[in-house]
Short mmCIF file of C-alpha atoms in Angstrom, two decimals:
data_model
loop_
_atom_site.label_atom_id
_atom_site.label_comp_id
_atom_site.label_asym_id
_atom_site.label_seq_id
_atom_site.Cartn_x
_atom_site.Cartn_y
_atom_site.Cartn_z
CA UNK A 45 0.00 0.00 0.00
CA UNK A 46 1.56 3.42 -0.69
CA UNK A 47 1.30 6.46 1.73
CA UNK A 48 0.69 9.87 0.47
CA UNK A 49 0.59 12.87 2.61
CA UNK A 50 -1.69 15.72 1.57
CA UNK A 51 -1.66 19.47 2.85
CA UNK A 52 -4.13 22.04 2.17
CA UNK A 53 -5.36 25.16 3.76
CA UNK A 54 -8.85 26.86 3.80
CA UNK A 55 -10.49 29.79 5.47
CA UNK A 56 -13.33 28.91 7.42
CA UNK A 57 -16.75 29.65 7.41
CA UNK A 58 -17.77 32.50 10.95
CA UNK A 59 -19.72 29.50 12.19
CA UNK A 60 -17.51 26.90 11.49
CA UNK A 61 -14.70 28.06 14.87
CA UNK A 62 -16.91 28.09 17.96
CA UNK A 63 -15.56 25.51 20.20
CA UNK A 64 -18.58 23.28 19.47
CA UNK A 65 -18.34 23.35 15.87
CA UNK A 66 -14.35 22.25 16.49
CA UNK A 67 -15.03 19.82 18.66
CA UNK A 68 -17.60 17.89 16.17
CA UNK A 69 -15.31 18.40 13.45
CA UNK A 70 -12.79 16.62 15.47
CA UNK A 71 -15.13 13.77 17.13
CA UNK A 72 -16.49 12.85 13.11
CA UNK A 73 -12.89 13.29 11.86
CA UNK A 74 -11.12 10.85 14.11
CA UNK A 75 -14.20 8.11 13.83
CA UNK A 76 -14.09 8.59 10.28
CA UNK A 77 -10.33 8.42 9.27
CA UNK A 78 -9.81 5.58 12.06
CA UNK A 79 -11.77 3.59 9.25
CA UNK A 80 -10.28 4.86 6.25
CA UNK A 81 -6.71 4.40 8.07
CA UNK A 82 -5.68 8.07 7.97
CA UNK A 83 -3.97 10.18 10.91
CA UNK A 84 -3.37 13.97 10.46
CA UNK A 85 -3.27 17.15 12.36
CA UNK A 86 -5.61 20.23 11.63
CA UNK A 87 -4.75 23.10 13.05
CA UNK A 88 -6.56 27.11 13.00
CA UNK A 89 -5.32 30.51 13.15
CA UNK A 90 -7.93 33.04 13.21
CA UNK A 91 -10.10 31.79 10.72
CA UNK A 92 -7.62 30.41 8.18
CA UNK A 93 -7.14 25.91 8.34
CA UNK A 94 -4.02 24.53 7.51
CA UNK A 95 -4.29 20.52 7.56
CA UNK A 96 -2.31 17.52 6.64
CA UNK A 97 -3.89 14.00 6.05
CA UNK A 98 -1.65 11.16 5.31
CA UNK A 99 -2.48 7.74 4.73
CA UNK A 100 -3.21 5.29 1.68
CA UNK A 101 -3.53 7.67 -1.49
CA UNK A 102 -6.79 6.13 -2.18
CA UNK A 103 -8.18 7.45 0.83
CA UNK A 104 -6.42 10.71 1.45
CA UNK A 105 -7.40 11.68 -2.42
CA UNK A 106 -11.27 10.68 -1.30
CA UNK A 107 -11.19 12.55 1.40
CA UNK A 108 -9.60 15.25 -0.19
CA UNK A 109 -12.55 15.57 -2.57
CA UNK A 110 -15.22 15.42 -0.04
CA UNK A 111 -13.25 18.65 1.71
CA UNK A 112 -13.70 20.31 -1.19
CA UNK A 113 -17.08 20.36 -1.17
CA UNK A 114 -17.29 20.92 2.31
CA UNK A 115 -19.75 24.29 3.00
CA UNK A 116 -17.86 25.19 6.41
CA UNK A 117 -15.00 26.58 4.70
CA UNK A 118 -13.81 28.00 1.26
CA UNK A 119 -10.72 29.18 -0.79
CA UNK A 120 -9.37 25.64 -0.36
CA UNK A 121 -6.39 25.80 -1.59
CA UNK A 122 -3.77 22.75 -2.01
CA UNK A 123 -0.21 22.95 -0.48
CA UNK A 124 1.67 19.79 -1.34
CA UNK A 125 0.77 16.20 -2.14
CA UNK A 126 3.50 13.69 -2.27
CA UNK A 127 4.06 9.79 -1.62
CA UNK A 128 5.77 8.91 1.69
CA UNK A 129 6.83 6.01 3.61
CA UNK A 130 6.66 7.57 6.93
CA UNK A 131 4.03 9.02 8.51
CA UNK A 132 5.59 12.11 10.96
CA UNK A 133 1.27 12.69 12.41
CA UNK A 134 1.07 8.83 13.31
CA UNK A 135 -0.31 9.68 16.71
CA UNK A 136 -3.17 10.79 15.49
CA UNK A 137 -6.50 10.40 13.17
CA UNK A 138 -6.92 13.79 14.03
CA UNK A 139 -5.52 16.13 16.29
CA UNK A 140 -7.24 19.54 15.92
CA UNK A 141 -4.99 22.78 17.38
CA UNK A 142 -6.47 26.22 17.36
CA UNK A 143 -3.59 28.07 17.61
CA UNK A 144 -5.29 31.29 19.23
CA UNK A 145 -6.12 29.29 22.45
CA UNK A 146 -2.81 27.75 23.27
CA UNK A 147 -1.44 28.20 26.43
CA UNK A 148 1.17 31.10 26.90
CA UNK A 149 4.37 29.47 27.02
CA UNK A 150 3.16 27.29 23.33
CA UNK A 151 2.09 29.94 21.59
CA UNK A 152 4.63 31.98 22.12
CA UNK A 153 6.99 29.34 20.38
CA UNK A 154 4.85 29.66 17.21
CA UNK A 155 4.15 33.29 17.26
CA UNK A 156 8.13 33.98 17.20
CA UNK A 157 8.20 32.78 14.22
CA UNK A 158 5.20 33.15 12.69
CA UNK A 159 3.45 36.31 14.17
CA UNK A 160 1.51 38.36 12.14
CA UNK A 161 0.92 42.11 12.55
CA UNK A 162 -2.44 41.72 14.91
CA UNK A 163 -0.36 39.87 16.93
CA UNK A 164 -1.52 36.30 16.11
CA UNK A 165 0.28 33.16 14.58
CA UNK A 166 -0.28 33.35 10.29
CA UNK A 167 -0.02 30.00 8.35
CA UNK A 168 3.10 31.04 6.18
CA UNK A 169 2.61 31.07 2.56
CA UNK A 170 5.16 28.33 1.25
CA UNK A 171 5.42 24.83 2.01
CA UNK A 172 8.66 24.41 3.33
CA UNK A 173 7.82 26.81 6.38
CA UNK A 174 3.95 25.40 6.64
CA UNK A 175 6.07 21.82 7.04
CA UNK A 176 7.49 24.18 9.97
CA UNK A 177 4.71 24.80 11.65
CA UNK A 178 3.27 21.62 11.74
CA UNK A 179 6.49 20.11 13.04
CA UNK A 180 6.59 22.92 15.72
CA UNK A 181 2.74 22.17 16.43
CA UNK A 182 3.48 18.11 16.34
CA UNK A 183 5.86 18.32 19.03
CA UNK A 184 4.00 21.22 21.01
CA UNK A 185 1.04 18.41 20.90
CA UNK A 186 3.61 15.41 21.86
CA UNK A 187 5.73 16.72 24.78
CA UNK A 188 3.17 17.57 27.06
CA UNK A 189 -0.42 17.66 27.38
CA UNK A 190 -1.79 20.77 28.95
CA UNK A 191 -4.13 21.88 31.32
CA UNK A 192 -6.46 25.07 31.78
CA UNK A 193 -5.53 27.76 34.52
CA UNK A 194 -7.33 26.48 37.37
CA UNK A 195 -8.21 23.41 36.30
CA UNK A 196 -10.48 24.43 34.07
CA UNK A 197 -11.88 22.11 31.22
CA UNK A 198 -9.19 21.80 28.73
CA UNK A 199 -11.15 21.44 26.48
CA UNK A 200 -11.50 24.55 24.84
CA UNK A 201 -7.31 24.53 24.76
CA UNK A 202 -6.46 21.81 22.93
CA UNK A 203 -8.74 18.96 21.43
CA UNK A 204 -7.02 16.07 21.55
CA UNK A 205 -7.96 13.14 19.07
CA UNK A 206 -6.82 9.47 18.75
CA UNK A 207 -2.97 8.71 20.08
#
């Protein structure tokens, strides 16, 4: 079977980034692409998706088409799509990151290299340094999970998916 690993980005729809609307993307997305035997890592900035979806090319392509016709976001554009024997977002089906709620100390190792002018983290514009990010963001995710202030729910920090 041959891997592929697919990145796009997208700017979302106003309704689509409420925390509820995240959190169902993410529940569907990791039942979904458990079956299809994908693992990826979504991540938001603002209103502007970044994802990667790796897996058999088969499925990643399929999937790929149904995002495209997907009403909660639009301007889809396609980064990269290349065949791979590795898969470096193994941990998870999905893993979705808003960016704008990490905790301090994360996002300020994103936003020093990726700030915009208003202050928040931008999804750069060429591959090499969206790879970047998503590196940065995979091992954010990996070396420690997080909690709220308090002990608040973390949910509305980091949504955590399969792995």
């Amino acid at each position: 079977m041959k891997l592929c690993r697919l990145i796009y980005k997208s700017t979302a729809t106003a309704e689509v980034v409420s925390n509820q609307s995240l959190r169902d993307i993410e529940r569907v997305a990791v039942a979904a692409n458990a079956r299809a035997g994908i693992t990826g890592l979504l991540m938001l900035s603002g209103d502007v998706f970044v994802q990667v979806l790796e897996g058999a090319s088969r499925e990643v392509t399929a999937l790929f088409g149904k995002i495209l016709g997907d009403r909660r976001h639009h301007l889809v554009e396609l980064i990269s799509v290349e065949p791979t024997d590795e898969r470096y977002f193994r941990a998870w089906n999905m893993r979705l990151l808003d960016l704008y709620d990490l905790p301090g100390e994360k996002w300020a190792v994103l936003a020093a290299k990726d700030q915009g002018q208003d202050g928040g983290i931008v999804i750069p514009p060429d591959v090499h340094s969206i790879y970047a990010l998503l590196f940065d963001a995979r091992h954010l995710c990996l070396s420690t999970p997080w909690q709220a202030p308090g002990g608040d729910d973390p949910a509305h920090l980091v949504r955590s998916g399969a792995g």
